[in-house]
Coordinates of C-alpha atoms in Angstrom, one line a residue:
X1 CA 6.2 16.2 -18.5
X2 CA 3.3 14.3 -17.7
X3 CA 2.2 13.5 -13.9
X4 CA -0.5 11.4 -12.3
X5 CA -2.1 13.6 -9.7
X6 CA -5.5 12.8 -7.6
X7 CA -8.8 14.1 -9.6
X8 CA -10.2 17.5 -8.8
X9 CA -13.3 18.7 -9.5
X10 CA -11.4 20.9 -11.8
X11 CA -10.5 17.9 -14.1
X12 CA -13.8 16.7 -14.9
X13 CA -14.4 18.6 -18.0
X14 CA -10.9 17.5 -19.3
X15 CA -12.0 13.7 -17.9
X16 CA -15.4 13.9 -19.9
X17 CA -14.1 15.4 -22.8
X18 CA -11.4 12.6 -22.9
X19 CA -13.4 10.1 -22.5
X20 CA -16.5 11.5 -25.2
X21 CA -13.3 10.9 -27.1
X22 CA -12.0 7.6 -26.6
X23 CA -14.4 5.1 -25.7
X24 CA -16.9 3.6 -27.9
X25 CA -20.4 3.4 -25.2
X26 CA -22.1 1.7 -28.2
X27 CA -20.1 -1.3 -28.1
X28 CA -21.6 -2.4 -24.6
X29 CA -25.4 -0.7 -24.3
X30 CA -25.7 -0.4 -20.3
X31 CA -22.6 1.4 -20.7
X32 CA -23.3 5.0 -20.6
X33 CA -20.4 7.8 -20.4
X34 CA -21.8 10.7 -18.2
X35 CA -20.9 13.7 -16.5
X36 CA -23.1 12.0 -13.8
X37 CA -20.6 9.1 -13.8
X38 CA -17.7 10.7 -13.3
X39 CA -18.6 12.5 -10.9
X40 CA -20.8 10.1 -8.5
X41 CA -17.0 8.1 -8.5
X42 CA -15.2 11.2 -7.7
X43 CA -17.9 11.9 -5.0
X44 CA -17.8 8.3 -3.4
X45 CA -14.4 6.9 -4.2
X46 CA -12.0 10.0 -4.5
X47 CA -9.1 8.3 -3.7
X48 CA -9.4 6.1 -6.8
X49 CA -9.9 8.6 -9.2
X50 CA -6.9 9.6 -10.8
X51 CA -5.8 12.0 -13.9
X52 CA -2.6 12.2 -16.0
X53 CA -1.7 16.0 -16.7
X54 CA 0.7 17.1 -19.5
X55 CA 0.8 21.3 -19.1
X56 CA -2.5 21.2 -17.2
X57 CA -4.6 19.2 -19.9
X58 CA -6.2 15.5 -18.8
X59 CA -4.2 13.5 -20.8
X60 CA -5.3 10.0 -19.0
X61 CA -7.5 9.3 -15.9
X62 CA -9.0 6.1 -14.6
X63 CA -12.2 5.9 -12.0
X64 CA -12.4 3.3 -9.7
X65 CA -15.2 2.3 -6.9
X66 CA -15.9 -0.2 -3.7
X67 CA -18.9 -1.3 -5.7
X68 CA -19.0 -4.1 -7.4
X69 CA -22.6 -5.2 -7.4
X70 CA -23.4 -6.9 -4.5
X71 CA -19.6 -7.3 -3.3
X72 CA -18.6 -4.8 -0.7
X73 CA -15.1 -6.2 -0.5
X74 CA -14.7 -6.3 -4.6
X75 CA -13.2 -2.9 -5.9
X76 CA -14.7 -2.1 -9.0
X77 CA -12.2 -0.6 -11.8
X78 CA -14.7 0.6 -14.1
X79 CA -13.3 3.3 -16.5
X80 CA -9.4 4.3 -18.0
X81 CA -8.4 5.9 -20.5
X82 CA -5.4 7.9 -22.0
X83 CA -5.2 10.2 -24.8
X84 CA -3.7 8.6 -27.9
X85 CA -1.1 10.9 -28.3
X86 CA 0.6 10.0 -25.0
X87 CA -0.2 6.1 -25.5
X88 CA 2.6 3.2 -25.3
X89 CA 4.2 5.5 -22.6
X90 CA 3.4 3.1 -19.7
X91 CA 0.6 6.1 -18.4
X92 CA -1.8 3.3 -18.2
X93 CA 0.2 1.1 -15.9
X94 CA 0.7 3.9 -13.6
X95 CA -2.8 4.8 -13.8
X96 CA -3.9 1.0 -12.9
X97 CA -1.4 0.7 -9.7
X98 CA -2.4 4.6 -8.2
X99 CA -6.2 3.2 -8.5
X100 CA -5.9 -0.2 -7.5
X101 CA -3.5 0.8 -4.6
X102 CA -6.1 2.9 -3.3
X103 CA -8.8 0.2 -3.6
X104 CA -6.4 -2.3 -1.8
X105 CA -6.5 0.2 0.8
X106 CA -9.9 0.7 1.5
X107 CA -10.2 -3.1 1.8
X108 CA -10.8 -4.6 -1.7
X109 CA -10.2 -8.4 -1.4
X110 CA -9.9 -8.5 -5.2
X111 CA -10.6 -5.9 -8.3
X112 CA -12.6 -6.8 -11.1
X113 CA -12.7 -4.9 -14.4
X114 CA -14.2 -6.1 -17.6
X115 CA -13.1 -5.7 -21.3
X116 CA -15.3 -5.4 -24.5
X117 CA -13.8 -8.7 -26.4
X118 CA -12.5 -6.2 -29.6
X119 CA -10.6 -4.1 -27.5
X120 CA -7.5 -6.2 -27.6
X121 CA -5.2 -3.3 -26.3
X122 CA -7.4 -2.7 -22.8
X123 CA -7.2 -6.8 -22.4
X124 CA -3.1 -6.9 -22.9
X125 CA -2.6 -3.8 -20.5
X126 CA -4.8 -5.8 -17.9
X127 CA -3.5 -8.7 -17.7
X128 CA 0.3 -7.3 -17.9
X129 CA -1.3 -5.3 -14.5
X130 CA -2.2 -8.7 -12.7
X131 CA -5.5 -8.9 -14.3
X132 CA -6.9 -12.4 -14.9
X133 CA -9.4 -13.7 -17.2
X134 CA -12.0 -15.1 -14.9
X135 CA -14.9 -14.9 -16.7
X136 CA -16.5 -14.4 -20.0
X137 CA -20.1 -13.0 -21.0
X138 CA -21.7 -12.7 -24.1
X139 CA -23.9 -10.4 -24.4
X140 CA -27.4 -11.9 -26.7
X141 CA -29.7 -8.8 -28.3
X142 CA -33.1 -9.0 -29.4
X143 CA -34.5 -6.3 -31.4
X144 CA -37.8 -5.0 -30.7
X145 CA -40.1 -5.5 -33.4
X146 CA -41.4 -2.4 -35.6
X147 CA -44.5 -0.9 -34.2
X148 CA -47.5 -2.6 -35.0
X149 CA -46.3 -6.0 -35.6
X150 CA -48.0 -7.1 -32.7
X151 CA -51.6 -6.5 -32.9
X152 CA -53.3 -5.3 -29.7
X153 CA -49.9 -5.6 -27.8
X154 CA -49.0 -1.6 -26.6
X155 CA -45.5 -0.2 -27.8
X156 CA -43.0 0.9 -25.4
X157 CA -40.7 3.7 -26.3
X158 CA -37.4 3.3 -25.2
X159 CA -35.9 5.3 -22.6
X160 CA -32.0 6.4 -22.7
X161 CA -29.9 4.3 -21.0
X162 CA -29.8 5.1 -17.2
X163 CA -26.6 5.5 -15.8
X164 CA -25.1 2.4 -14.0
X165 CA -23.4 4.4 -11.2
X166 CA -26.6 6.5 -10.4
X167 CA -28.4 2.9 -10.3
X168 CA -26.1 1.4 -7.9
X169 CA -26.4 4.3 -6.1
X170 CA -29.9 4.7 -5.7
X171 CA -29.8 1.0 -4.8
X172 CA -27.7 1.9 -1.9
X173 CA -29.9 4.7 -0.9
X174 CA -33.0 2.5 -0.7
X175 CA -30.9 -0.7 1.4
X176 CA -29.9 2.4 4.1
X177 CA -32.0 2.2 7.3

């Protein structure tokens, strides 16, 4: 029997490991997935961080936030997932509602969520939840060039990506008085 329960610090390896699992962080590059992540959005918005547990395993979860770049009235529905083997059981749906629900209630005027374009599945399930499509961006890429292409120009060495929640949050710790 499968149940959606509110996360726990004791579902975050179960979150992690499901989501090291599912998603695909290379499709959209300032997407990182990150034991960070998940748990700066259990941390600030606990209430819209939900699991699905079949026998005590994570089998789905979704994390939601009140930050949605600049917006403090915009909930931010940032990350779901559910485990393949319990897919096309309407999980989630249910997922969706318990976080949204909870976003409503802290005062969200509207959620936003977005959609790599190949993921045809997430875009369905959205917009059978109420989602809309409101806006599209494409992302452009520009390589760097190969070390020494460039004379007399210095190389910079790229960095991992940061994580987008810590960002936003060490935005917010900076704007505080």
């Amino acid at each position: 029997m499968v149940h959606l329960v509110l996360m726990r610090l004791d579902h975050l390896a179960g979150v992690l490991a499901l989501g090291n699992r599912v998603f695909d962080v290379t499709a959209m590059p300032y997407t990182s997935w990150s034991l960070s992540s998940v748990a700066v959005h259990l941390d600030a918005q606990p209430l819209a961080c939900w699991v699905a547990e079949s026998d005590d395993d994570v089998v789905g979860f979704v994390l939601g936030s009140m930050s949605y770049d600049e917006r403090e009235d915009w909930g931010y529905l940032e990350w779901i997932a559910v485990d393949p083997a319990h897919q096309g059981q309407g999980l989630a749906g249910k997922l969706l509602d318990a976080c949204c629900g909870a976003l409503f209630a802290e005062g969200a005027t509207r959620i936003v969520t977005d959609v790599e374009a190949s993921n045809v599945a997430s875009a369905t399930l959205m917009q059978r939840n109420g989602f809309s499509d409101r806006v599209t961006v494409t992302l452009f890429v520009r390589h760097a060039e190969p070390t020494g292409v460039v004379p007399g120009k210095a190389h910079r060495t790229t960095k991992q990506p940061s994580d987008p929640a810590k960002a936003r949050l060490r935005r917010a710790a900076r704007s505080d008085p």
